[in-house]
mmCIF file of C-alpha atoms in Angstrom:
data_model
loop_
_atom_site.group_PDB
_atom_site.id
_atom_site.type_symbol
_atom_site.label_atom_id
_atom_site.label_comp_id
_atom_site.label_asym_id
_atom_site.label_seq_id
_atom_site.Cartn_x
_atom_site.Cartn_y
_atom_site.Cartn_z
ATOM 1 C CA UNK T 1 1.999 35.642 -5.944
ATOM 2 C CA UNK T 2 3.927 33.005 -4.016
ATOM 3 C CA UNK T 3 3.792 33.397 -0.242
ATOM 4 C CA UNK T 4 7.127 34.032 1.472
ATOM 5 C CA UNK T 5 8.220 31.389 3.917
ATOM 6 C CA UNK T 6 8.093 32.454 7.543
ATOM 7 C CA UNK T 7 10.538 31.365 10.239
ATOM 8 C CA UNK T 8 7.902 28.925 11.443
ATOM 9 C CA UNK T 9 7.550 27.491 7.928
ATOM 10 C CA UNK T 10 11.311 26.985 7.680
ATOM 11 C CA UNK T 11 11.379 25.241 11.045
ATOM 12 C CA UNK T 12 8.638 22.876 9.876
ATOM 13 C CA UNK T 13 10.497 22.185 6.629
ATOM 14 C CA UNK T 14 13.704 21.449 8.523
ATOM 15 C CA UNK T 15 11.895 19.208 11.008
ATOM 16 C CA UNK T 16 10.277 17.295 8.157
ATOM 17 C CA UNK T 17 13.586 16.879 6.339
ATOM 18 C CA UNK T 18 15.373 15.546 9.406
ATOM 19 C CA UNK T 19 12.490 13.333 10.510
ATOM 20 C CA UNK T 20 11.925 11.754 7.070
ATOM 21 C CA UNK T 21 15.644 11.092 6.670
ATOM 22 C CA UNK T 22 15.849 9.448 10.077
ATOM 23 C CA UNK T 23 12.637 7.459 9.580
ATOM 24 C CA UNK T 24 13.884 5.731 6.436
ATOM 25 C CA UNK T 25 17.557 5.485 7.341
ATOM 26 C CA UNK T 26 18.036 4.925 11.060
ATOM 27 C CA UNK T 27 19.826 4.959 13.420
ATOM 28 C CA UNK T 28 21.925 8.015 12.565
ATOM 29 C CA UNK T 29 24.052 10.522 14.433
ATOM 30 C CA UNK T 30 23.529 14.270 14.306
ATOM 31 C CA UNK T 31 26.638 14.583 12.150
ATOM 32 C CA UNK T 32 25.336 12.011 9.665
ATOM 33 C CA UNK T 33 21.942 13.721 9.526
ATOM 34 C CA UNK T 34 23.617 17.012 8.656
ATOM 35 C CA UNK T 35 25.382 15.364 5.726
ATOM 36 C CA UNK T 36 22.264 13.546 4.523
ATOM 37 C CA UNK T 37 19.890 16.521 4.780
ATOM 38 C CA UNK T 38 22.237 19.295 3.695
ATOM 39 C CA UNK T 39 21.408 21.280 6.830
ATOM 40 C CA UNK T 40 24.012 22.843 9.080
ATOM 41 C CA UNK T 41 25.146 21.067 12.238
ATOM 42 C CA UNK T 42 23.510 23.825 14.290
ATOM 43 C CA UNK T 43 20.158 23.453 12.480
ATOM 44 C CA UNK T 44 20.200 19.680 12.888
ATOM 45 C CA UNK T 45 21.034 19.956 16.583
ATOM 46 C CA UNK T 46 18.158 22.397 17.097
ATOM 47 C CA UNK T 47 15.673 20.204 15.230
ATOM 48 C CA UNK T 48 16.816 17.020 16.971
ATOM 49 C CA UNK T 49 16.519 18.722 20.343
ATOM 50 C CA UNK T 50 12.921 19.683 19.577
ATOM 51 C CA UNK T 51 12.072 16.185 18.342
ATOM 52 C CA UNK T 52 13.553 14.619 21.485
ATOM 53 C CA UNK T 53 11.604 17.000 23.724
ATOM 54 C CA UNK T 54 8.423 16.105 21.808
ATOM 55 C CA UNK T 55 9.136 12.392 22.277
ATOM 56 C CA UNK T 56 9.306 11.736 18.536
ATOM 57 C CA UNK T 57 13.005 10.846 18.512
ATOM 58 C CA UNK T 58 15.052 8.994 21.133
ATOM 59 C CA UNK T 59 18.727 8.219 21.603
ATOM 60 C CA UNK T 60 19.799 4.737 20.531
ATOM 61 C CA UNK T 61 23.302 4.206 21.894
ATOM 62 C CA UNK T 62 26.665 5.459 20.734
ATOM 63 C CA UNK T 63 29.157 4.739 17.996
ATOM 64 C CA UNK T 64 32.894 5.374 18.038
ATOM 65 C CA UNK T 65 34.089 8.329 15.984
ATOM 66 C CA UNK T 66 37.472 8.922 14.343
ATOM 67 C CA UNK T 67 39.586 10.257 17.167
ATOM 68 C CA UNK T 68 36.841 12.241 18.889
ATOM 69 C CA UNK T 69 34.091 11.609 21.386
ATOM 70 C CA UNK T 70 31.632 8.806 20.620
ATOM 71 C CA UNK T 71 28.679 9.943 18.540
ATOM 72 C CA UNK T 72 25.173 9.526 19.890
ATOM 73 C CA UNK T 73 22.860 7.609 17.572
ATOM 74 C CA UNK T 74 19.215 8.624 17.131
ATOM 75 C CA UNK T 75 16.102 6.799 16.008
ATOM 76 C CA UNK T 76 12.389 7.446 15.725
ATOM 77 C CA UNK T 77 10.585 6.512 18.934
ATOM 78 C CA UNK T 78 8.305 3.587 18.024
ATOM 79 C CA UNK T 79 6.210 4.170 21.162
ATOM 80 C CA UNK T 80 5.446 7.815 20.398
ATOM 81 C CA UNK T 81 2.144 6.949 18.704
ATOM 82 C CA UNK T 82 0.233 4.165 17.018
ATOM 83 C CA UNK T 83 -1.335 4.008 13.561
ATOM 84 C CA UNK T 84 -4.097 1.847 12.132
ATOM 85 C CA UNK T 85 -4.168 0.159 8.731
ATOM 86 C CA UNK T 86 -7.293 -1.412 7.249
ATOM 87 C CA UNK T 87 -7.620 -3.647 4.195
ATOM 88 C CA UNK T 88 -11.183 -3.759 2.868
ATOM 89 C CA UNK T 89 -10.728 -6.761 0.607
ATOM 90 C CA UNK T 90 -13.298 -8.772 -1.265
ATOM 91 C CA UNK T 91 -12.994 -11.819 0.997
ATOM 92 C CA UNK T 92 -12.184 -10.184 4.333
ATOM 93 C CA UNK T 93 -11.803 -6.995 6.317
ATOM 94 C CA UNK T 94 -8.426 -6.830 8.045
ATOM 95 C CA UNK T 95 -7.697 -4.241 10.749
ATOM 96 C CA UNK T 96 -4.165 -3.894 12.115
ATOM 97 C CA UNK T 97 -2.564 -1.533 14.621
ATOM 98 C CA UNK T 98 1.126 -0.665 14.360
ATOM 99 C CA UNK T 99 3.615 1.368 16.337
ATOM 100 C CA UNK T 100 5.161 4.444 14.706
ATOM 101 C CA UNK T 101 7.846 2.372 12.976
ATOM 102 C CA UNK T 102 5.123 0.030 11.638
ATOM 103 C CA UNK T 103 5.714 -2.984 13.818
ATOM 104 C CA UNK T 104 2.413 -4.822 14.201
ATOM 105 C CA UNK T 105 0.826 -4.625 17.664
ATOM 106 C CA UNK T 106 -2.651 -6.116 17.170
ATOM 107 C CA UNK T 107 -4.961 -7.331 14.410
ATOM 108 C CA UNK T 108 -8.535 -8.426 13.790
ATOM 109 C CA UNK T 109 -9.864 -10.256 10.723
ATOM 110 C CA UNK T 110 -13.469 -10.579 9.563
ATOM 111 C CA UNK T 111 -14.267 -12.944 6.672
ATOM 112 C CA UNK T 112 -16.609 -11.524 4.029
ATOM 113 C CA UNK T 113 -18.533 -13.227 1.253
ATOM 114 C CA UNK T 114 -16.979 -12.294 -2.115
ATOM 115 C CA UNK T 115 -20.488 -11.993 -3.545
ATOM 116 C CA UNK T 116 -21.950 -9.829 -0.781
ATOM 117 C CA UNK T 117 -20.335 -6.709 0.618
ATOM 118 C CA UNK T 118 -22.930 -4.259 1.906
ATOM 119 C CA UNK T 119 -21.157 -1.012 2.724
ATOM 120 C CA UNK T 120 -22.822 -0.690 6.121
ATOM 121 C CA UNK T 121 -21.635 -4.171 7.078
ATOM 122 C CA UNK T 122 -18.091 -3.375 5.939
ATOM 123 C CA UNK T 123 -18.108 -0.134 7.962
ATOM 124 C CA UNK T 124 -19.369 -2.013 11.016
ATOM 125 C CA UNK T 125 -16.569 -4.587 10.681
ATOM 126 C CA UNK T 126 -13.927 -1.878 10.323
ATOM 127 C CA UNK T 127 -15.161 -0.096 13.440
ATOM 128 C CA UNK T 128 -15.437 -3.335 15.412
ATOM 129 C CA UNK T 129 -11.880 -4.270 14.461
ATOM 130 C CA UNK T 130 -10.650 -0.778 15.284
ATOM 131 C CA UNK T 131 -12.176 -0.804 18.765
ATOM 132 C CA UNK T 132 -11.013 -4.368 19.432
ATOM 133 C CA UNK T 133 -7.402 -3.659 18.386
ATOM 134 C CA UNK T 134 -7.151 -0.359 20.261
ATOM 135 C CA UNK T 135 -8.470 -2.042 23.392
ATOM 136 C CA UNK T 136 -5.782 -4.720 22.993
ATOM 137 C CA UNK T 137 -2.880 -2.237 22.936
ATOM 138 C CA UNK T 138 -4.122 -0.075 25.808
ATOM 139 C CA UNK T 139 -4.064 3.723 26.112
ATOM 140 C CA UNK T 140 -1.914 5.215 23.374
ATOM 141 C CA UNK T 141 -1.998 8.208 21.051
ATOM 142 C CA UNK T 142 -3.203 7.248 17.554
ATOM 143 C CA UNK T 143 -2.169 9.303 14.525
ATOM 144 C CA UNK T 144 -5.011 8.106 12.350
ATOM 145 C CA UNK T 145 -6.697 5.285 10.462
ATOM 146 C CA UNK T 146 -5.643 4.444 6.913
ATOM 147 C CA UNK T 147 -8.141 2.416 4.882
ATOM 148 C CA UNK T 148 -7.376 0.639 1.607
ATOM 149 C CA UNK T 149 -10.509 -0.032 -0.445
ATOM 150 C CA UNK T 150 -11.392 -1.346 -3.895
ATOM 151 C CA UNK T 151 -12.262 1.228 -6.530
ATOM 152 C CA UNK T 152 -11.900 4.986 -6.831
ATOM 153 C CA UNK T 153 -11.846 7.253 -3.773
ATOM 154 C CA UNK T 154 -12.989 10.883 -4.023
ATOM 155 C CA UNK T 155 -13.159 12.933 -0.821
ATOM 156 C CA UNK T 156 -14.016 9.909 1.307
ATOM 157 C CA UNK T 157 -16.597 8.599 -1.193
ATOM 158 C CA UNK T 158 -15.904 5.212 -2.804
ATOM 159 C CA UNK T 159 -16.874 4.165 -6.333
ATOM 160 C CA UNK T 160 -16.196 0.418 -6.636
ATOM 161 C CA UNK T 161 -18.168 -0.913 -9.559
ATOM 162 C CA UNK T 162 -17.147 -4.549 -9.191
ATOM 163 C CA UNK T 163 -18.586 -4.785 -5.671
ATOM 164 C CA UNK T 164 -21.644 -2.647 -6.372
ATOM 165 C CA UNK T 165 -20.489 0.479 -4.537
ATOM 166 C CA UNK T 166 -21.608 3.605 -6.359
ATOM 167 C CA UNK T 167 -20.821 6.756 -4.421
ATOM 168 C CA UNK T 168 -20.628 5.063 -1.003
ATOM 169 C CA UNK T 169 -19.798 7.710 1.666
ATOM 170 C CA UNK T 170 -17.511 5.345 3.551
ATOM 171 C CA UNK T 171 -15.608 8.072 5.413
ATOM 172 C CA UNK T 172 -18.865 9.513 6.740
ATOM 173 C CA UNK T 173 -20.039 6.047 7.761
ATOM 174 C CA UNK T 174 -16.812 5.399 9.652
ATOM 175 C CA UNK T 175 -16.971 8.845 11.228
ATOM 176 C CA UNK T 176 -20.104 7.712 13.084
ATOM 177 C CA UNK T 177 -17.937 5.335 15.133
ATOM 178 C CA UNK T 178 -14.607 7.132 15.519
ATOM 179 C CA UNK T 179 -13.216 10.652 15.713
ATOM 180 C CA UNK T 180 -9.711 9.602 14.651
ATOM 181 C CA UNK T 181 -8.365 11.137 11.422
ATOM 182 C CA UNK T 182 -9.315 9.017 8.410
ATOM 183 C CA UNK T 183 -7.233 8.448 5.280
ATOM 184 C CA UNK T 184 -8.943 6.506 2.486
ATOM 185 C CA UNK T 185 -7.222 5.314 -0.677
ATOM 186 C CA UNK T 186 -7.393 2.580 -3.286
ATOM 187 C CA UNK T 187 -5.893 -0.692 -2.030
ATOM 188 C CA UNK T 188 -3.457 -0.968 -4.948
ATOM 189 C CA UNK T 189 -2.122 2.466 -4.033
ATOM 190 C CA UNK T 190 -1.617 1.531 -0.388
ATOM 191 C CA UNK T 191 0.095 -1.715 -1.437
ATOM 192 C CA UNK T 192 2.301 0.360 -3.731
ATOM 193 C CA UNK T 193 3.294 2.727 -0.966
ATOM 194 C CA UNK T 194 4.175 -0.152 1.370
ATOM 195 C CA UNK T 195 6.363 -1.796 -1.268
ATOM 196 C CA UNK T 196 8.094 1.467 -2.170
ATOM 197 C CA UNK T 197 8.762 2.307 1.481
ATOM 198 C CA UNK T 198 9.873 -1.105 2.724
ATOM 199 C CA UNK T 199 9.665 -3.794 0.058
ATOM 200 C CA UNK T 200 10.451 -4.780 -3.503
ATOM 201 C CA UNK T 201 9.811 -1.280 -4.861
ATOM 202 C CA UNK T 202 12.311 0.438 -2.598
ATOM 203 C CA UNK T 203 14.653 2.749 -4.494
ATOM 204 C CA UNK T 204 12.564 2.710 -7.696
ATOM 205 C CA UNK T 205 11.306 6.143 -8.752
ATOM 206 C CA UNK T 206 9.350 4.715 -11.703
ATOM 207 C CA UNK T 207 7.527 1.496 -10.899
ATOM 208 C CA UNK T 208 4.188 -0.248 -11.096
ATOM 209 C CA UNK T 209 2.851 -2.257 -8.175
ATOM 210 C CA UNK T 210 0.326 -4.784 -9.493
ATOM 211 C CA UNK T 211 -2.307 -5.947 -7.007
ATOM 212 C CA UNK T 212 -3.925 -9.273 -7.897
ATOM 213 C CA UNK T 213 -6.589 -10.462 -5.483
ATOM 214 C CA UNK T 214 -10.203 -11.256 -6.240
ATOM 215 C CA UNK T 215 -9.948 -8.146 -8.392
ATOM 216 C CA UNK T 216 -6.973 -6.527 -10.093
ATOM 217 C CA UNK T 217 -5.470 -3.039 -9.832
ATOM 218 C CA UNK T 218 -2.170 -1.207 -10.001
ATOM 219 C CA UNK T 219 -0.345 1.599 -8.240
ATOM 220 C CA UNK T 220 1.609 3.603 -10.818
ATOM 221 C CA UNK T 221 4.638 5.521 -9.520
ATOM 222 C CA UNK T 222 6.085 8.150 -11.834
ATOM 223 C CA UNK T 223 9.091 10.203 -10.784
ATOM 224 C CA UNK T 224 8.701 9.056 -7.188
ATOM 225 C CA UNK T 225 5.065 10.164 -6.959
ATOM 226 C CA UNK T 226 1.862 8.199 -7.189
ATOM 227 C CA UNK T 227 -0.018 8.950 -10.404
ATOM 228 C CA UNK T 228 -3.710 9.371 -9.569
ATOM 229 C CA UNK T 229 -5.371 10.872 -12.636
ATOM 230 C CA UNK T 230 -8.142 13.470 -12.580
ATOM 231 C CA UNK T 231 -10.265 11.925 -9.837
ATOM 232 C CA UNK T 232 -7.976 9.299 -8.313
ATOM 233 C CA UNK T 233 -9.105 6.626 -10.762
ATOM 234 C CA UNK T 234 -5.733 5.927 -12.378
ATOM 235 C CA UNK T 235 -4.413 2.404 -11.983
ATOM 236 C CA UNK T 236 -7.574 0.435 -12.826
ATOM 237 C CA UNK T 237 -5.366 -1.979 -14.719
ATOM 238 C CA UNK T 238 -7.783 -4.853 -14.202
ATOM 239 C CA UNK T 239 -10.333 -3.137 -16.424
ATOM 240 C CA UNK T 240 -8.141 -2.706 -19.449
ATOM 241 C CA UNK T 241 -9.470 -4.866 -22.277
ATOM 242 C CA UNK T 242 -7.329 -7.812 -23.368
ATOM 243 C CA UNK T 243 -9.925 -9.663 -25.460
ATOM 244 C CA UNK T 244 -12.647 -8.172 -27.667
ATOM 245 C CA UNK T 245 -16.005 -9.739 -26.749
ATOM 246 C CA UNK T 246 -14.133 -11.873 -24.218
ATOM 247 C CA UNK T 247 -15.127 -13.215 -20.826
ATOM 248 C CA UNK T 248 -17.661 -11.152 -18.870
ATOM 249 C CA UNK T 249 -16.150 -9.050 -16.086
ATOM 250 C CA UNK T 250 -17.884 -8.143 -12.840
ATOM 251 C CA UNK T 251 -17.749 -4.486 -13.899
ATOM 252 C CA UNK T 252 -20.207 -5.278 -16.705
ATOM 253 C CA UNK T 253 -17.757 -5.097 -19.615
ATOM 254 C CA UNK T 254 -16.351 -7.956 -21.679
ATOM 255 C CA UNK T 255 -12.729 -9.030 -21.977
ATOM 256 C CA UNK T 256 -11.258 -7.186 -18.972
ATOM 257 C CA UNK T 257 -7.894 -8.391 -17.709
ATOM 258 C CA UNK T 258 -9.467 -9.004 -14.291
ATOM 259 C CA UNK T 259 -11.731 -11.679 -15.809
ATOM 260 C CA UNK T 260 -8.624 -13.665 -16.760
ATOM 261 C CA UNK T 261 -6.106 -13.148 -13.932
ATOM 262 C CA UNK T 262 -8.152 -12.050 -10.903
ATOM 263 C CA UNK T 263 -8.829 -14.857 -8.409
ATOM 264 C CA UNK T 264 -12.550 -14.612 -9.126
ATOM 265 C CA UNK T 265 -12.024 -15.282 -12.851
ATOM 266 C CA UNK T 266 -9.254 -17.862 -12.439
ATOM 267 C CA UNK T 267 -11.244 -19.947 -9.942
ATOM 268 C CA UNK T 268 -14.382 -19.675 -12.090
ATOM 269 C CA UNK T 269 -12.518 -21.125 -15.086
ATOM 270 C CA UNK T 270 -11.049 -23.903 -12.948
ATOM 271 C CA UNK T 271 -14.469 -24.852 -11.571
ATOM 272 C CA UNK T 272 -15.759 -25.189 -15.123
ATOM 273 C CA UNK T 273 -13.144 -27.883 -15.869
ATOM 274 C CA UNK T 274 -12.700 -29.788 -12.598
ATOM 275 C CA UNK T 275 -15.093 -31.338 -10.061
ATOM 276 C CA UNK T 276 -14.824 -30.878 -6.307
ATOM 277 C CA UNK T 277 -13.163 -27.460 -6.327
ATOM 278 C CA UNK T 278 -13.431 -25.902 -2.809
ATOM 279 C CA UNK T 279 -16.037 -23.200 -2.330
ATOM 280 C CA UNK T 280 -13.649 -20.852 -0.542
ATOM 281 C CA UNK T 281 -11.851 -18.728 -3.116
ATOM 282 C CA UNK T 282 -8.401 -18.887 -1.516
ATOM 283 C CA UNK T 283 -8.644 -22.647 -0.906
ATOM 284 C CA UNK T 284 -9.737 -23.122 -4.519
ATOM 285 C CA UNK T 285 -6.788 -21.135 -5.834
ATOM 286 C CA UNK T 286 -4.372 -23.082 -3.629
ATOM 287 C CA UNK T 287 -5.842 -26.324 -4.963
ATOM 288 C CA UNK T 288 -5.340 -25.105 -8.528
ATOM 289 C CA UNK T 289 -1.729 -24.070 -7.961
ATOM 290 C CA UNK T 290 -0.838 -27.403 -6.331
ATOM 291 C CA UNK T 291 -2.693 -29.549 -8.890
ATOM 292 C CA UNK T 292 -0.848 -31.269 -11.711
ATOM 293 C CA UNK T 293 -3.839 -32.259 -13.856
ATOM 294 C CA UNK T 294 -4.145 -31.291 -17.539
ATOM 295 C CA UNK T 295 -7.180 -29.141 -16.666
ATOM 296 C CA UNK T 296 -5.269 -27.211 -14.014
ATOM 297 C CA UNK T 297 -2.265 -26.785 -16.301
ATOM 298 C CA UNK T 298 -4.454 -25.286 -19.035
ATOM 299 C CA UNK T 299 -6.034 -22.778 -16.638
ATOM 300 C CA UNK T 300 -2.644 -21.785 -15.218
ATOM 301 C CA UNK T 301 -1.081 -21.463 -18.671
ATOM 302 C CA UNK T 302 -3.901 -19.204 -19.816
ATOM 303 C CA UNK T 303 -3.572 -17.129 -16.636
ATOM 304 C CA UNK T 304 0.177 -16.716 -17.192
ATOM 305 C CA UNK T 305 -0.414 -15.644 -20.802
ATOM 306 C CA UNK T 306 -2.864 -12.931 -19.856
ATOM 307 C CA UNK T 307 -0.814 -11.779 -16.870
ATOM 308 C CA UNK T 308 2.237 -11.462 -19.121
ATOM 309 C CA UNK T 309 0.193 -9.571 -21.708
ATOM 310 C CA UNK T 310 -1.153 -7.218 -19.036
ATOM 311 C CA UNK T 311 2.325 -6.555 -17.639
ATOM 312 C CA UNK T 312 3.672 -5.948 -21.153
ATOM 313 C CA UNK T 313 0.994 -3.291 -21.586
ATOM 314 C CA UNK T 314 2.173 -1.634 -18.356
ATOM 315 C CA UNK T 315 5.783 -1.732 -19.570
ATOM 316 C CA UNK T 316 4.883 -0.211 -22.932
ATOM 317 C CA UNK T 317 2.736 2.509 -21.342
ATOM 318 C CA UNK T 318 4.887 3.580 -18.389
ATOM 319 C CA UNK T 319 8.430 2.290 -19.047
ATOM 320 C CA UNK T 320 8.942 1.414 -15.355
ATOM 321 C CA UNK T 321 12.203 0.157 -13.928
ATOM 322 C CA UNK T 322 10.270 -2.378 -11.863
ATOM 323 C CA UNK T 323 6.942 -4.189 -11.907
ATOM 324 C CA UNK T 324 6.104 -5.641 -8.489
ATOM 325 C CA UNK T 325 3.395 -8.315 -8.402
ATOM 326 C CA UNK T 326 1.506 -8.543 -5.110
ATOM 327 C CA UNK T 327 -1.872 -9.269 -3.575
ATOM 328 C CA UNK T 328 -2.800 -12.584 -2.026
ATOM 329 C CA UNK T 329 -3.681 -14.184 -5.379
ATOM 330 C CA UNK T 330 -0.692 -12.631 -7.119
ATOM 331 C CA UNK T 331 1.649 -14.162 -4.568
ATOM 332 C CA UNK T 332 -0.033 -17.573 -4.786
ATOM 333 C CA UNK T 333 0.077 -17.593 -8.584
ATOM 334 C CA UNK T 334 3.431 -15.869 -8.866
ATOM 335 C CA UNK T 335 5.308 -18.559 -7.013
ATOM 336 C CA UNK T 336 4.303 -21.025 -9.733
ATOM 337 C CA UNK T 337 3.977 -18.802 -12.792
ATOM 338 C CA UNK T 338 6.450 -15.921 -12.563
ATOM 339 C CA UNK T 339 8.920 -17.347 -15.097
ATOM 340 C CA UNK T 340 6.094 -17.964 -17.593
ATOM 341 C CA UNK T 341 4.701 -14.484 -16.971
ATOM 342 C CA UNK T 342 8.110 -12.928 -17.666
ATOM 343 C CA UNK T 343 8.442 -14.903 -20.888
ATOM 344 C CA UNK T 344 4.982 -13.843 -22.047
ATOM 345 C CA UNK T 345 5.667 -10.206 -21.168
ATOM 346 C CA UNK T 346 8.846 -10.378 -23.271
ATOM 347 C CA UNK T 347 6.779 -11.514 -26.253
ATOM 348 C CA UNK T 348 4.432 -8.522 -26.093
ATOM 349 C CA UNK T 349 6.538 -5.676 -24.694
ATOM 350 C CA UNK T 350 8.821 -3.484 -26.774
ATOM 351 C CA UNK T 351 12.330 -4.861 -26.535
ATOM 352 C CA UNK T 352 14.184 -1.928 -24.977
ATOM 353 C CA UNK T 353 11.593 -1.040 -22.287
ATOM 354 C CA UNK T 354 11.371 -4.731 -21.358
ATOM 355 C CA UNK T 355 15.155 -4.935 -20.998
ATOM 356 C CA UNK T 356 15.004 -2.015 -18.548
ATOM 357 C CA UNK T 357 12.287 -3.580 -16.394
ATOM 358 C CA UNK T 358 12.513 -6.200 -13.673
ATOM 359 C CA UNK T 359 9.378 -8.199 -12.826
ATOM 360 C CA UNK T 360 9.438 -9.338 -9.198
ATOM 361 C CA UNK T 361 7.120 -10.506 -6.442
ATOM 362 C CA UNK T 362 5.984 -8.361 -3.535
ATOM 363 C CA UNK T 363 8.239 -8.813 -0.491
ATOM 364 C CA UNK T 364 5.821 -7.797 2.261
ATOM 365 C CA UNK T 365 3.311 -10.628 1.993
ATOM 366 C CA UNK T 366 -0.443 -10.745 1.457
ATOM 367 C CA UNK T 367 -1.209 -8.292 4.275
ATOM 368 C CA UNK T 368 0.707 -5.394 2.730
ATOM 369 C CA UNK T 369 -2.463 -3.513 1.731
ATOM 370 C CA UNK T 370 -3.200 -2.889 5.416
ATOM 371 C CA UNK T 371 0.448 -2.053 6.105
ATOM 372 C CA UNK T 372 0.376 0.412 3.227
ATOM 373 C CA UNK T 373 -2.827 1.948 4.537
ATOM 374 C CA UNK T 374 -1.084 2.539 7.862
ATOM 375 C CA UNK T 375 1.614 4.510 6.037
ATOM 376 C CA UNK T 376 -0.966 7.170 5.070
ATOM 377 C CA UNK T 377 -1.179 8.780 8.542
ATOM 378 C CA UNK T 378 2.566 8.236 8.968
ATOM 379 C CA UNK T 379 3.232 10.099 5.700
ATOM 380 C CA UNK T 380 1.170 13.026 6.959
ATOM 381 C CA UNK T 381 3.050 12.956 10.272
ATOM 382 C CA UNK T 382 6.418 13.018 8.499
ATOM 383 C CA UNK T 383 5.316 15.793 6.143
ATOM 384 C CA UNK T 384 4.482 18.046 9.097
ATOM 385 C CA UNK T 385 7.760 17.305 10.867
ATOM 386 C CA UNK T 386 6.063 15.272 13.567
ATOM 387 C CA UNK T 387 3.598 18.009 14.487
ATOM 388 C CA UNK T 388 -0.015 16.913 14.873
ATOM 389 C CA UNK T 389 -2.309 19.584 13.587
ATOM 390 C CA UNK T 390 -5.961 19.830 14.646
ATOM 391 C CA UNK T 391 -8.737 19.785 13.634
ATOM 392 C CA UNK T 392 -9.130 16.132 12.812
ATOM 393 C CA UNK T 393 -10.419 16.171 9.267
ATOM 394 C CA UNK T 394 -11.123 13.462 6.749
ATOM 395 C CA UNK T 395 -8.491 13.013 4.083
ATOM 396 C CA UNK T 396 -8.217 10.644 1.143
ATOM 397 C CA UNK T 397 -4.570 9.704 0.956
ATOM 398 C CA UNK T 398 -3.268 12.825 -0.726
ATOM 399 C CA UNK T 399 -0.512 12.848 1.887
ATOM 400 C CA UNK T 400 0.945 9.836 0.141
ATOM 401 C CA UNK T 401 1.295 11.459 -3.278
ATOM 402 C CA UNK T 402 5.052 11.838 -2.804
ATOM 403 C CA UNK T 403 6.115 8.390 -1.727
ATOM 404 C CA UNK T 404 9.556 9.179 -0.310
#
C-alpha cells in the first residue's frame, strides 16, 4: 500500500521543485517561480523564505514590473556549500572543488601510467587531491565527493576489466581518508550528466553521451533518465564487437570498438606505422591529428570509419535525438574527423533514425567527467530541497538517475 504524503513530505517536495527550477533557470522572481513550478504564490513565498533563512537562496537585485513594484530576483547562493568532483582517468587523477553553482575553486592533477593503476595508489591520489583542494579554499561546508571511474560501479565496488580492477572496494578505501559523503559512478555517466545539465545535451530527453578517452564508454539517457541496466553496467559501448576476430582489446576480447577508436588503440596503430611517435598518449594523439602523412591519414580514416559505425549502432539501438561525443580523445579526434564520422554513421544507420539525430561535440571540454561527478552530490541536494540529511552514507550515483 502506498504511503500517504505527510505535511513534511509535501514541504520537501515543494522545496525541491522550487530549488531545482531556480538552479537551472536563474535568476527568477517569486512570481516567475510560481508560474514555472505550478505552485501558488503563497507556497512559493513560504518556500523561498525558508531557503533564504537556510542560506541556500539569496536575493539578486530587482527587475521592473508592469505598473507595479519592482520584483525581487532570486538565485542559488554559490557560497552556501562546496562540492568535489573527481575524474579517475587512465592517464591521470583529477580532483576539483566547485561552489554550489559549479564554478571551479581549486584543482589538483596527478599523472598516472596508462599501464599501471593500482587501486590503492589511485585512492591515495584522490585523497591527497581532496585534502589539498579543501585546504586551498579554506573552511567551507562540503556536500560530498563525486567520483567518476572506469567500469561498472555496484554499491561503491568497482569492476573495471580494462584496468585490472575486479571488485575493488574503492568507496571503502576512500572512506579511510574522509568522512564526506561519497558518490561513485561510471565516468561516461558523469560526463553525460554534465552535458545534459550544462552542455551539448541540454534539452534532450533521449540522448547518448559518448566518452572517448584511453577507453570508450557511453551514457545512455532515455526519457530524461540515465539507463543503468541491472547492475549499472549499461553503456559499455566500447566493448561492443565491430569486427569478428579483430584487434585484441584490453578487456581480453577481440574486435571491440575500443580497440579501434579508444586512444590506446589509435595510438598503438599509429606507432606501428610511424617512427618517433611520442611515448605520452595525449602527445602521441596530438601528433597524429596534426600530421599530414599517408600513414597518419590511413589511421585517422580507419578511426573515423569505426567511430561512425559505432555511432550508427547507437542510433539504431536507442533512436536518440542527439549523440554527444566527448572525452579528451574524442575532442581531439572530433575536431578533425567529425564530418567523416557523420558520413560513416549515415552509411550504417537506418535512414529515418539518422535523420532525427544530431551528432555534436561535447561543449564542456576534456574535464567534464570531474564536473559531472560534482553534480552527483548537487543532484542529491536538489532532490531533498536543499536539506542535508545525516548520516553520511556511501552512495553510488543513484541520485543522478533523473537528470533534470
